[in-house]
Amino acid sequence: MRALEDDFDRPKEECGVVGFWTHPEMKAEVARMAFFSLYALQHRGQESAGMAVSDGNLVTMHKGMGLVSQVFDETAMTNLKGHFGIGHNRYSTTGDSHVRNAQPYHVSTLHGPLSVAHNGNVTNAAALRKALMERGVGLMSTSDTEVITQYLAAPVPFKDRTAPRWEQRLAQLLDVAEGAYSLVVMTRDCLYAMRDPLGMRPLCLGRLKNRDGKVMGWMVASESSALLTLGAKHLREVGPGEIIRIDKNGITTVKPPVAEKSTAMCIFEHVYFARPDSKIEGQTVQVVRQRMGTQLAKEAPAEADVVFGVPDSSLPSAMAYAEATGLPQTEGLIKNRYIGRTFIEPTQEMRENKVRLKFNALRENLEGKRVVMIDDSIVRGTTMYQLVRLVREAGKAKEVHVRIASPPINNPCYMGVDLASREHLMAAQMDVDAMCKAIGADSLAFLSPEGLHKAVRGDEPKPCGHCDACFTGNYPVDVSFFEESDAKRQFEL
Amino acid sequence: MRALEDDFDRPKEECGVVGFWTHPEMKAEVARMAFFSLYALQHRGQESAGMAVSDGNLVTMHKGMGLVSQVFDETAMTNLKGHFGIGHNRYSTTGDSHVRNAQPYHVSTLHGPLSVAHNGNVTNAAALRKALMERGVGLMSTSDTEVITQYLAAPVPFKDRTAPRWEQRLAQLLDVAEGAYSLVVMTRDCLYAMRDPLGMRPLCLGRLKNRDGKVMGWMVASESSALLTLGAKHLREVGPGEIIRIDKNGITTVKPPVAEKSTAMCIFEHVYFARPDSKIEGQTVQVVRQRMGTQLAKEAPAEADVVFGVPDSSLPSAMAYAEATGLPQTEGLIKNRYIGRTFIEPTQEMRENKVRLKFNALRENLEGKRVVMIDDSIVRGTTMYQLVRLVREAGKAKEVHVRIASPPINNPCYMGVDLASREHLMAAQMDVDAMCKAIGADSLAFLSPEGLHKAVRGDEPKPCGHCDACFTGNYPVDVSFFEESDAKRQFEL
Amino acid sequence: MRALEDDFDRPKEECGVVGFWTHPEMKAEVARMAFFSLYALQHRGQESAGMAVSDGNLVTMHKGMGLVSQVFDETAMTNLKGHFGIGHNRYSTTGDSHVRNAQPYHVSTLHGPLSVAHNGNVTNAAALRKALMERGVGLMSTSDTEVITQYLAAPVPFKDRTAPRWEQRLAQLLDVAEGAYSLVVMTRDCLYAMRDPLGMRPLCLGRLKNRDGKVMGWMVASESSALLTLGAKHLREVGPGEIIRIDKNGITTVKPPVAEKSTAMCIFEHVYFARPDSKIEGQTVQVVRQRMGTQLAKEAPAEADVVFGVPDSSLPSAMAYAEATGLPQTEGLIKNRYIGRTFIEPTQEMRENKVRLKFNALRENLEGKRVVMIDDSIVRGTTMYQLVRLVREAGKAKEVHVRIASPPINNPCYMGVDLASREHLMAAQMDVDAMCKAIGADSLAFLSPEGLHKAVRGDEPKPCGHCDACFTGNYPVDVSFFEESDAKRQFEL
Amino acid sequence: MRALEDDFDRPKEECGVVGFWTHPEMKAEVARMAFFSLYALQHRGQESAGMAVSDGNLVTMHKGMGLVSQVFDETAMTNLKGHFGIGHNRYSTTGDSHVRNAQPYHVSTLHGPLSVAHNGNVTNAAALRKALMERGVGLMSTSDTEVITQYLAAPVPFKDRTAPRWEQRLAQLLDVAEGAYSLVVMTRDCLYAMRDPLGMRPLCLGRLKNRDGKVMGWMVASESSALLTLGAKHLREVGPGEIIRIDKNGITTVKPPVAEKSTAMCIFEHVYFARPDSKIEGQTVQVVRQRMGTQLAKEAPAEADVVFGVPDSSLPSAMAYAEATGLPQTEGLIKNRYIGRTFIEPTQEMRENKVRLKFNALRENLEGKRVVMIDDSIVRGTTMYQLVRLVREAGKAKEVHVRIASPPINNPCYMGVDLASREHLMAAQMDVDAMCKAIGADSLAFLSPEGLHKAVRGDEPKPCGHCDACFTGNYPVDVSFFEESDAKRQFEL
């Protein structure tokens, strides 16, 4: 069952990861820092949360279903002792959400403890699963993180089997695992951070200082906003295909990143996922979104009286659109900000106008006007249909011109984002004119793929490439497995 | 212990109430409607929630600690059978939060079941408690709602003691209870809605229709946004001192409202509490807040480059301020929207910069600029001090001009709002210049009380008066009891 | 829904109560002592448990649904600070079990805090409820304990209303409340213990010493086994109609007990309810039960090969029966001792032989034999029917002679014991011959009422009378209210 | 922390297992049957419980901490759909009890789902762990059941790798796994039951019929009392080293049992663990215990007036001892039967006489008498010391003669029983005379090892051997690993 606040008509991110390594003598409260960094990344996954912390001898783990603030209490925090650790927020794409799929994954290996937190989707997980099972590994869950963990647990076929060789194994994983994966890995005495060679999911690196300005250690996190929350300095991003080790010797690049031009960072991080105050590829997301609005104004101006955005993610684009078009900006929709995840079914009456449970229209700002409503994307189109009706009926707008700050989504994502299957993607089923009619708008326009890329690259064009498969169908990895079959069923117990 | 998200430097509302009466033959799902209306009023109280529903014979009740979405699950909903009912969200001002203080209160009386949900604070509750105890009523909690309930349970001293006479009792209550109270009361066969004679807390009335346009019944709610959420038509407000009965005969005014000019509606509902899409005193709150921004621009313009509001409540004022001054509006602070109530203590390092757990500054929009930061109010000043520092240090703003869309708060509230005691109110301790210095701003200005009243009254000046005691010290009721002593201790068990 | 282990074919006791008063300077851990005494009285009620503890200023309360060990954890214990307190175990006779009916009840009154724990059933509670409601008290629950508490909360109509006069109120309660009630009452500075004038439910008094032999204080408890558990000295029973005060001046008899010959102690405490190691009316229950077995052997010997009791309550009678008849004693039924309350429904196959979920027959000890099966009572007869079948089919007994160590139960109890309504009492529906046939036994005999009284009075005949209404229909109080109507429905919310 | 009711001075069993296979067309409620069979085996483990059920396609699993009745509710039962399944009760010997150690273990393998429930202790688990980790399997827990599961998940090195070959793998496991293990294994379409070659832990086989007498399927369980509870027919025991398959073709012996004379069934199942109504090695445990009492009477009579057993496990021995010696039997100690597991710490006063929380002495039956107190075993001796004191001081016995129905325990168990380490075993530290003095008894005697074996073998001597290492030190497997080191620490994460 879908929870109401699941924003079912929005793309869903799947995870946020964090990792910490501090000097033992600094007595930093690693678990507490991990807690607040997961708290800052709550938007990347609300289904489960977890943490594994080590003092070099003993690994303590705590995970559970729910928000970070629900999973951890002071008793749990007190038990999580150690000077390094990793953490994870999870959003489940499958209906089968269960605590056994919660992360981090932790196993004992020949060379000591191994804990893994993962953001992304390994597209050849089915093949890797099969390989592992052929080697005789029984798999407890349907998670690709367990696949990664067991893959890493296997000894590297080198002569000297006494050395852990975690770094060789991580390098091997880069060779065999396809798709998107940003990993934070904890072993007996150090922390590794790594991104897939295409750099599809973000991961960045920060330095922790204490109140006296002394370096306490380092942290990695999916987004830099988590660094800001802890007052850590944002050093840089972990590069695509890069493996970084953090231990008592500081930060070491175990394997340098691949060339940036061959990368395929998910462009939707800019469009919707990331917090606006995060810096991705050197740019603050808020600014990128403002540029999207400016570009949208250029590509698709509207004959209208007023502009407003659908709260909250499209507000930067709306602000910039208004500024660029010279139209006054207003607030047209009010969102219930205190809404929490609920599984209570609405009544029949409410179901037909479900959008009201989340939004109300501000008639005073809209009545009798020709309005431009900016949103960041259209997935299934059901919410947009109800929003247009709300703005027209309750808001009394004269005309409703919908402008979307990204191109039409007409392809599913197989790299860790829960969009929808192709038959549920509105743009995969009809052209823009038909969509306009279907949502009941007076006009509808999207930002062009070129316009989006331009906005993302910004003034100082970034060399790195982006995955825009959801808009273009140009998948950077082989997705035939997914396209040919409903592969998930094969994973089920 | 204070929870982190308690927004401890903001005024706290204490409650939201709802009531429903539907025709039995319509088979309306009253509990489900009550759930979603409480959900829409979640901002008025996050500590506990409850509901009592009746089918005319049996009253079923469910209440618990936490958010509406945590207190109710489908099992609870299934048990809540009936065609009329009342509901409640509670925010506790005392540290002693306990489920025995959760509402509604329900008792059996000589004349059948009686359930009460209450928003406000009865300022002479101590005297009423004493009177009840002298009559021999033992009180189970420290709540003034229990006092109201037991007061209503007492038979009216009329000859005919067989008639319930609920209406006489409610009228009596209006005579003896001082302070703020918006009540929804459920008896064996009808629903009553009532506001204190000063009309301090809001309460409004709506009509429910089903999909075929047939009238299903009526609802009352603290705010009209709850009506919009359910698609109910907003009929009007319950008047100050008015008693309304809703039953199978429809809506009846049992006692007409007092003259509006003698009322004292809490002006802070406009400033901060109410949802912007609620209509209070005939005006949408968003619009009132926009007028506050316009007026603030007139009274306190600033030599600056850019304007932004502290999310979320001050955004309408900021938008209007920008428009009125001609300064460009921007987003200067990003708020972590997914933050939930947490009781985990931050580390020492974080405590000093606690505001970062909630906000980050957007350097790109602020760097090198003279910024105007709009907020709705200053209570203790601690958050504002940290925000100014954040905007200056992380945002790299050149100058920070703080503008507050309401007057300085220099008096505590005793009518159901948790501001702070006088010694913790910044404006009660120093003048504006000293405050400016204390928060580290380049300039600081407040909206004048006159300006606020003007903004609230709008273009078509409203005859009704407002309580602005927090700004002016002009309390509409006798508060000497509170001022002379720390009265709450007397209530403790 | 009935829980499986509810022993639905046994009489159910309703409550256990305890009270503690210790010298503050002894720093006794009153909450911990109350916990373990409730733990020792767990057999008297498994539905809810609670405790209220006072340090003379602040009363702390904790109660919840479930076993004592489930309701309290170390966090709860740590919060329960004080040097005196009361506690309660509850078994609910109504289907409507709810935490709002859990005890103790606690209210604030004109003269300070008042907490009440009650064992029994006030037979004129409906009349007292009505009187309270006429006085204007709204009642929150269906519990007669709330009625008692609110009755006590009322000021005594004496001139000097400043004095608490708890003692007058308790004395008044003795005058007006009919039925069974053993009460422990806590006020601001002392503890009261009191029994109804008929002395229907037990209550005894003990002295607490510390390791050095110094008197720590006193305790009261439903049964002396709770005293033994804490190592307290059993001083005596609280007499019928006696009011005892315990405070810093020690133990004071506020009102002396009524003459013992007019009392009506529930004889079923001896037959089934009390722990065998408790002393009631000066006699250890185990010994009384052994005498019941001896007497039963005299009245109803059997031509048989072996004797066994249905575990556990009938084992003393079985042992004595065997000894008196000279027949060898054996174990014929094994009970699953680790069984916990479960609400899981058995399958259709299991339902027909539900007794197997609790008992297995020991064929080795029974096969081919003529067996005497001793039980303490027959209520509905359903369990006995299944037991006889089990002993015959699985145990392969040749003949099954059932002997019951008490007379046939043919009247309901209205004084706080959940037997069954008259139409469900097997002995109320047929004579012993028909019962014998119905349960499928080869012979069936009961102890005579005279025999039971003789066994209970023992060698040194006790002057006190007993209530044996369940056997004889001679109710010591007016029960016409219950007999005329299904009165409980009137109490429902 | 030890729970109070942990009976810390008794040996602890570690697990109970069950398995069910029913014909799909019979629509048997397998989960419900598994629930009640685990309920019947609750005495074998109270820490966690779990179940995995399959409909041939989908495996559903539910497990949790606590008693069976706490882990499962109707919602869980409803989700557990299928016609075959396995279940488990666990008692943890290590302090580190955690839900990740709860059983059954379930993994996906190359050949489909694999679920395992295990009772026992694999003594070479450390070596097998190492072998698995060398093969590259990361292990999530410290449980030997995970080791067994992953061992079974590995493909057998046969040519045809497409066949599951579960049977070869199970046979291999018999070759490599040392120590005690009774297993129930569920694959995609069948159920396996297997015991270690020494047959150390029990496991038996039953046939299920429905109400019409039609065969519904089969079940396996640790003890036959679970079969009786469900009304299943006890067919036979699974033999030592035997592998049985149950599927749509009925019961097939995959591998026949080893010769009985080489087996080493744990003799403590007879002495203490098993329910008295279970049949083990063809004998009802109750009867074996009675024989132990008879034999003890022969070996160690006592000059005394009366005999009683410490409830509950020693009652059969006590009864037989009394009969054999001609001394009258009585009840000397009353046990609090309603006691539940509690973690509340007693007060200082109680700690010194902790035995009172569980037992009271019956002075009436003991005073002035020379008593024989029968118990089944002495582990640490602390409880026995307190019991003797209780019988003497509270019971006023003149002399206390302790007779133990098994030999002195002077060796730890490494095969799945939690006795105590050698330095805590009283009999390992001193001789019987010293023990007698230490416990304060007037005399002390134990059953001889020969006498115990004789009692266990019964009238028709059983060929099978028994492990009596705890009495004799003759371990049937290599335990040098455990004796040399505190091996468990090596397993820790």
mmCIF file of C-alpha atoms in Angstrom, chain B residues 267-342:
data_model
loop_
_atom_site.group_PDB
_atom_site.id
_atom_site.type_symbol
_atom_site.label_atom_id
_atom_site.label_comp_id
_atom_site.label_asym_id
_atom_site.label_seq_id
_atom_site.Cartn_x
_atom_site.Cartn_y
_atom_site.Cartn_z
ATOM 1 C CA ILE B 267 -3.733 38.795 16.431
ATOM 2 C CA PHE B 268 -0.959 36.209 16.380
ATOM 3 C CA GLU B 269 -3.188 33.855 14.436
ATOM 4 C CA HIS B 270 -2.658 36.269 11.538
ATOM 5 C CA VAL B 271 1.019 36.787 12.255
ATOM 6 C CA TYR B 272 2.145 33.224 12.667
ATOM 7 C CA PHE B 273 -0.227 30.466 13.755
ATOM 8 C CA ALA B 274 -2.828 29.963 11.098
ATOM 9 C CA ARG B 275 -2.126 28.252 7.806
ATOM 10 C CA PRO B 276 -1.807 30.886 5.067
ATOM 11 C CA ASP B 277 -4.710 29.323 3.169
ATOM 12 C CA SER B 278 -7.086 29.680 6.128
ATOM 13 C CA LYS B 279 -9.646 32.442 6.150
ATOM 14 C CA ILE B 280 -9.907 34.249 9.467
ATOM 15 C CA GLU B 281 -12.283 37.130 10.038
ATOM 16 C CA GLY B 282 -13.170 37.006 6.389
ATOM 17 C CA GLN B 283 -9.634 37.307 5.179
ATOM 18 C CA THR B 284 -7.170 34.799 3.842
ATOM 19 C CA VAL B 285 -4.168 34.783 6.119
ATOM 20 C CA GLN B 286 -1.734 34.772 3.218
ATOM 21 C CA VAL B 287 -3.159 38.073 2.056
ATOM 22 C CA VAL B 288 -2.959 39.564 5.529
ATOM 23 C CA ARG B 289 0.668 38.528 5.743
ATOM 24 C CA GLN B 290 1.350 40.072 2.363
ATOM 25 C CA ARG B 291 -0.166 43.326 3.644
ATOM 26 C CA MET B 292 2.070 43.081 6.695
ATOM 27 C CA GLY B 293 5.041 42.969 4.329
ATOM 28 C CA THR B 294 3.785 45.930 2.336
ATOM 29 C CA GLN B 295 3.218 47.935 5.504
ATOM 30 C CA LEU B 296 6.625 46.946 6.857
ATOM 31 C CA ALA B 297 8.193 48.217 3.636
ATOM 32 C CA LYS B 298 6.494 51.538 4.190
ATOM 33 C CA GLU B 299 7.502 51.799 7.826
ATOM 34 C CA ALA B 300 10.973 50.354 7.622
ATOM 35 C CA PRO B 301 12.562 50.386 4.188
ATOM 36 C CA ALA B 302 16.196 49.376 3.937
ATOM 37 C CA GLU B 303 19.126 50.436 1.825
ATOM 38 C CA ALA B 304 19.854 47.013 0.426
ATOM 39 C CA ASP B 305 20.370 44.836 -2.644
ATOM 40 C CA VAL B 306 18.069 41.927 -2.036
ATOM 41 C CA VAL B 307 15.206 40.682 0.171
ATOM 42 C CA PHE B 308 14.491 37.210 1.502
ATOM 43 C CA GLY B 309 12.250 35.677 4.142
ATOM 44 C CA VAL B 310 13.054 33.104 6.789
ATOM 45 C CA PRO B 311 11.105 30.031 5.601
ATOM 46 C CA ASP B 312 8.257 29.331 5.751
ATOM 47 C CA SER B 313 5.890 31.608 7.634
ATOM 48 C CA SER B 314 7.518 34.904 6.641
ATOM 49 C CA LEU B 315 7.611 34.238 2.896
ATOM 50 C CA PRO B 316 4.386 36.147 2.089
ATOM 51 C CA SER B 317 5.623 39.205 3.988
ATOM 52 C CA ALA B 318 8.998 38.979 2.296
ATOM 53 C CA MET B 319 7.401 38.756 -1.131
ATOM 54 C CA ALA B 320 5.270 41.809 -0.462
ATOM 55 C CA TYR B 321 8.142 43.704 1.137
ATOM 56 C CA ALA B 322 10.245 43.110 -1.950
ATOM 57 C CA GLU B 323 7.482 44.180 -4.252
ATOM 58 C CA ALA B 324 6.774 47.325 -2.238
ATOM 59 C CA THR B 325 10.399 48.364 -1.956
ATOM 60 C CA GLY B 326 11.249 47.397 -5.495
ATOM 61 C CA LEU B 327 14.110 45.320 -4.236
ATOM 62 C CA PRO B 328 14.617 41.927 -5.901
ATOM 63 C CA GLN B 329 13.421 38.952 -3.855
ATOM 64 C CA THR B 330 15.587 35.882 -3.479
ATOM 65 C CA GLU B 331 15.904 32.715 -1.432
ATOM 66 C CA GLY B 332 18.566 33.201 1.166
ATOM 67 C CA LEU B 333 17.964 30.313 3.529
ATOM 68 C CA ILE B 334 17.119 26.702 2.797
ATOM 69 C CA LYS B 335 15.146 24.823 5.412
ATOM 70 C CA ASN B 336 15.373 21.071 5.927
ATOM 71 C CA ARG B 337 11.785 20.228 5.086
ATOM 72 C CA TYR B 338 11.920 16.592 6.036
ATOM 73 C CA ILE B 339 12.976 17.236 9.570
ATOM 74 C CA GLY B 340 10.962 15.405 12.237
ATOM 75 C CA ARG B 341 10.740 15.858 15.957
ATOM 76 C CA THR B 342 13.869 14.404 17.523
#
